[in-house]
CSV table of C-alpha atoms in Angstrom, one decimal:
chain,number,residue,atom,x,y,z
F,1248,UNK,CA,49.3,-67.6,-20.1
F,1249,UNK,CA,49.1,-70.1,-17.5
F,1250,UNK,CA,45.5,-70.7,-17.6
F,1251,UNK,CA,44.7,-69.9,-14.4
F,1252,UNK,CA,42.0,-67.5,-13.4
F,1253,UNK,CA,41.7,-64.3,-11.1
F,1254,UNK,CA,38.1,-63.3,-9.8
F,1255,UNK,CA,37.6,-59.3,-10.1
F,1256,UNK,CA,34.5,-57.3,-9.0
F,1257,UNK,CA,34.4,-53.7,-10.5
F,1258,UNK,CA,31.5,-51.7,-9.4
F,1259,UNK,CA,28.5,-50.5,-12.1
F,1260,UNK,CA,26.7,-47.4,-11.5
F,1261,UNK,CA,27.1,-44.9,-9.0
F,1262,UNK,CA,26.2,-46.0,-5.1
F,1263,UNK,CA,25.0,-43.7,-2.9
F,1264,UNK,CA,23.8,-44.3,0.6
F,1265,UNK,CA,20.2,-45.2,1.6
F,1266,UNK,CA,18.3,-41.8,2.6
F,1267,UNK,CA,18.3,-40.9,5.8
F,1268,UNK,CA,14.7,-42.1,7.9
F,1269,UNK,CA,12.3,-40.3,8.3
F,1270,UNK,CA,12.5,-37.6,11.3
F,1271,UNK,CA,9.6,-34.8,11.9
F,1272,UNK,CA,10.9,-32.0,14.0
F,1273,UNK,CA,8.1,-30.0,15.4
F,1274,UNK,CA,8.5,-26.1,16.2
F,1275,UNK,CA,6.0,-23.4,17.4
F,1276,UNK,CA,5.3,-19.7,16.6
F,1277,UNK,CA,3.6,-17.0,18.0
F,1278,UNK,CA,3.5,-13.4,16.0
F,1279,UNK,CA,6.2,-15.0,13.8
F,1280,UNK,CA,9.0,-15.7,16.7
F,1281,UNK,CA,9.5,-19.2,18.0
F,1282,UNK,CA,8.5,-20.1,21.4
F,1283,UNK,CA,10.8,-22.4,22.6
F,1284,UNK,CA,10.0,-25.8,24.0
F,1285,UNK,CA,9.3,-25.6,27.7
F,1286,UNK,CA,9.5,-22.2,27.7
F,1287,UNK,CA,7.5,-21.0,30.8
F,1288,UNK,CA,8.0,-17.0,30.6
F,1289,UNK,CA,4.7,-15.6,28.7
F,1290,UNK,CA,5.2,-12.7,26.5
F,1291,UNK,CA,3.1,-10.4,24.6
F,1292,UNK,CA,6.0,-10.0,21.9
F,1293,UNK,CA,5.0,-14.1,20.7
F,1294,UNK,CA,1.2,-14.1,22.1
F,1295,UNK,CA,2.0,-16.4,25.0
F,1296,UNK,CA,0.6,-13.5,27.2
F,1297,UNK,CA,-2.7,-12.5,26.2
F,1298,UNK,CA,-2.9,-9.4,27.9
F,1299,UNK,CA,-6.2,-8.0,29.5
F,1300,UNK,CA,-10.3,-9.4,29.5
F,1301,UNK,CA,-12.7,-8.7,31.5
F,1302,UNK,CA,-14.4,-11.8,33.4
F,1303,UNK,CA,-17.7,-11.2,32.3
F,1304,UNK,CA,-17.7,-12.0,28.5
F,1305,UNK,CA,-15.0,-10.9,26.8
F,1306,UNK,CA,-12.1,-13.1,25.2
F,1307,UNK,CA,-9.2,-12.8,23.7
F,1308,UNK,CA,-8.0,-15.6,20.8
F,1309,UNK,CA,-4.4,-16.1,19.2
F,1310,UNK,CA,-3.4,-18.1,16.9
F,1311,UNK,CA,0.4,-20.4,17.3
F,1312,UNK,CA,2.1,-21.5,14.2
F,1313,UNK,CA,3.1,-25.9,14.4
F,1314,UNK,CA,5.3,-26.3,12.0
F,1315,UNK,CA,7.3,-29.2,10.5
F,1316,UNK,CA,11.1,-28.3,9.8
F,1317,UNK,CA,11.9,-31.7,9.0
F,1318,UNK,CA,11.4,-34.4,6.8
F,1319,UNK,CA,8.6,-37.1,7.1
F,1320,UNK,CA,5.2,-36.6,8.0
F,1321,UNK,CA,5.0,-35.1,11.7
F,1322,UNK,CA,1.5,-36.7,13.5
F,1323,UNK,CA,0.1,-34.5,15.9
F,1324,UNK,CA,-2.0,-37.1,18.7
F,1325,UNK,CA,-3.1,-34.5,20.6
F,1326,UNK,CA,-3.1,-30.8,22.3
F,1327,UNK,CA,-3.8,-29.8,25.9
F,1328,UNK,CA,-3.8,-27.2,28.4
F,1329,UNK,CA,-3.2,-27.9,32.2
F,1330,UNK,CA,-2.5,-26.1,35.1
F,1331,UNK,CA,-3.8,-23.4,38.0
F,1332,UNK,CA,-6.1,-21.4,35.6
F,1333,UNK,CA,-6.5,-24.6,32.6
F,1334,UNK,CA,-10.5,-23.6,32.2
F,1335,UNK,CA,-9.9,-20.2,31.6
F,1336,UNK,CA,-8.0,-21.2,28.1
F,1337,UNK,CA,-9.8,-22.9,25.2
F,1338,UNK,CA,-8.2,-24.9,22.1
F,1339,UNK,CA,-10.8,-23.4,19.8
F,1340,UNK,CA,-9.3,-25.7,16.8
F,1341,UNK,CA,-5.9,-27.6,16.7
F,1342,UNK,CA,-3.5,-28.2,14.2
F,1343,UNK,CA,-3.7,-30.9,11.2
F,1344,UNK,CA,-3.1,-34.3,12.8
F,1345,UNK,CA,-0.8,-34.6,9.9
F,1346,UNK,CA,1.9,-32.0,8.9
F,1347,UNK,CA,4.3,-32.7,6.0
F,1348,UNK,CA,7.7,-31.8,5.9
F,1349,UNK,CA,8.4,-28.0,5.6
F,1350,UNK,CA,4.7,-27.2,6.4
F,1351,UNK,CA,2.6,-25.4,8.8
F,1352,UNK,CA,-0.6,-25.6,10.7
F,1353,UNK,CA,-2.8,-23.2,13.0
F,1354,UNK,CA,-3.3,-23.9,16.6
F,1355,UNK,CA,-5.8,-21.3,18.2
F,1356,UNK,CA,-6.8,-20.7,22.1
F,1357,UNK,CA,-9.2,-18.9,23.4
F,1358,UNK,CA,-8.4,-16.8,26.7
F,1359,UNK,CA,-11.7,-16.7,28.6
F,1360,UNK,CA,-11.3,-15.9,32.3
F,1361,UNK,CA,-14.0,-16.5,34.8
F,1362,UNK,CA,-12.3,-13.9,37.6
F,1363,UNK,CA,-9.8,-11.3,38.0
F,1364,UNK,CA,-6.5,-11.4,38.3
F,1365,UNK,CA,-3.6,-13.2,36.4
F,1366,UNK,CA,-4.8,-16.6,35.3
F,1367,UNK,CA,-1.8,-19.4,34.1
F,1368,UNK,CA,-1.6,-22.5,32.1
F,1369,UNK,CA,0.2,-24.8,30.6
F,1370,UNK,CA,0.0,-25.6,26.5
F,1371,UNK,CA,1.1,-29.4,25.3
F,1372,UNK,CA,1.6,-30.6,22.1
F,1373,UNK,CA,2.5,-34.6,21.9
F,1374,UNK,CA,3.7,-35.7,18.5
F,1375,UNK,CA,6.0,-38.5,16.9
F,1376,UNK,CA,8.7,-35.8,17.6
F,1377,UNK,CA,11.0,-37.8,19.4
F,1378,UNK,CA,13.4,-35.0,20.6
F,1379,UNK,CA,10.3,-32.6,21.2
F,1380,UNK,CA,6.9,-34.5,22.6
F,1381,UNK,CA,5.2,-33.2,24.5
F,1382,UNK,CA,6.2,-29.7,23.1
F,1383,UNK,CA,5.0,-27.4,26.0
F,1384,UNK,CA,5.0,-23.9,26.6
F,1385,UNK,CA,3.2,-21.4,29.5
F,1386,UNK,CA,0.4,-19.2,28.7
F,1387,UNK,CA,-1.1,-16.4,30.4
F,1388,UNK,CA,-3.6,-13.7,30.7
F,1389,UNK,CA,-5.3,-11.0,33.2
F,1390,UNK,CA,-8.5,-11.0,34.1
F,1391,UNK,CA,-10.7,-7.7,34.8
F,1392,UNK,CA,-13.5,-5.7,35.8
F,1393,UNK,CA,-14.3,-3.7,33.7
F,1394,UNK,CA,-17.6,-3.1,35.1
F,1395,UNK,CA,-16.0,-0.6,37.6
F,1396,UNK,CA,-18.5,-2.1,40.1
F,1397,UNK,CA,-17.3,-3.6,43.8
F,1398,UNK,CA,-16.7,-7.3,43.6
F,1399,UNK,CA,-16.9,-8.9,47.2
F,1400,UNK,CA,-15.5,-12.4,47.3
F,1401,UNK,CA,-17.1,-15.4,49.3
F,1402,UNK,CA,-16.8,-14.9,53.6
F,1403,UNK,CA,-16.3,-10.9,53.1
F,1404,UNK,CA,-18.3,-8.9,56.1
């Protein structure tokens, strides 16, 4: 009634929050139980331990799940295996570079020892996981004779 003029903003529509970024979380399996990042205590029970091959030929290959229990796409830049006994291990193939939220991918290593006795090493996965990269884990195997003949090492009278 007095002419004047009050200045009102109502909302239109629903507003909801932007979507959360992007964020890749990377995990690893062995026969179906998670190996934990840095975990450095091989086991037969998640095929960190590889158990027993004899030097001369034979090998033993097992195969690690990578998977991506997040959202956005998680890049895989490379995989690696260091340590003591590193040439007695093999990445026979690695996992996709790129793995999509809630999706997996096969890492496999070959165990391939070149001498008895236990032989150690060290597995690492870097991604764009920023809680998780590198993702590393221990790895082990024994090497034998299976021959059954004398082995006599370098400066043995």
């Amino acid at each position: 009634t007095s002419g004047a003029f009050v200045k009102r903003t109502l909302p239109v529509g629903n507003f909801a929050p932007p979507p959360p970024p992007p964020d890749p979380a990377i995990s690893v399996s062995g026969n179906g139980i998670e190996i934990v990042n840095g975990d450095t205590t091989p086991s037969p029970s998640d095929g960190t331990d590889f158990g027993s091959a004899d030097f001369d030929g034979e090998t033993i290959t097992r195969n690690f799940t990578v998977e991506n229990s997040n959202t956005g796409d998680l890049e895989i830049s490379s995989v690696s295996i260091t340590g003591t006994n590193s040439l007695d291990f093999l990445v026979v193939f690695g996992p996709a570079p790129t793995i999509g939220p809630s999706e997996q991918s096969i890492l496999a290593i070959r165990f391939d020892p070149d001498t008895i006795g236990t032989r150690t090493a060290t597995v690492s996965i870097t991604s764009n996981d920023t809680d998780a990269s590198p993702y590393t884990f221990d790895i082990q195997g024994q090497g034998e004779d299976a021959s059954g003949e004398l082995l006599f090492r370098d400066g043995f009278e």
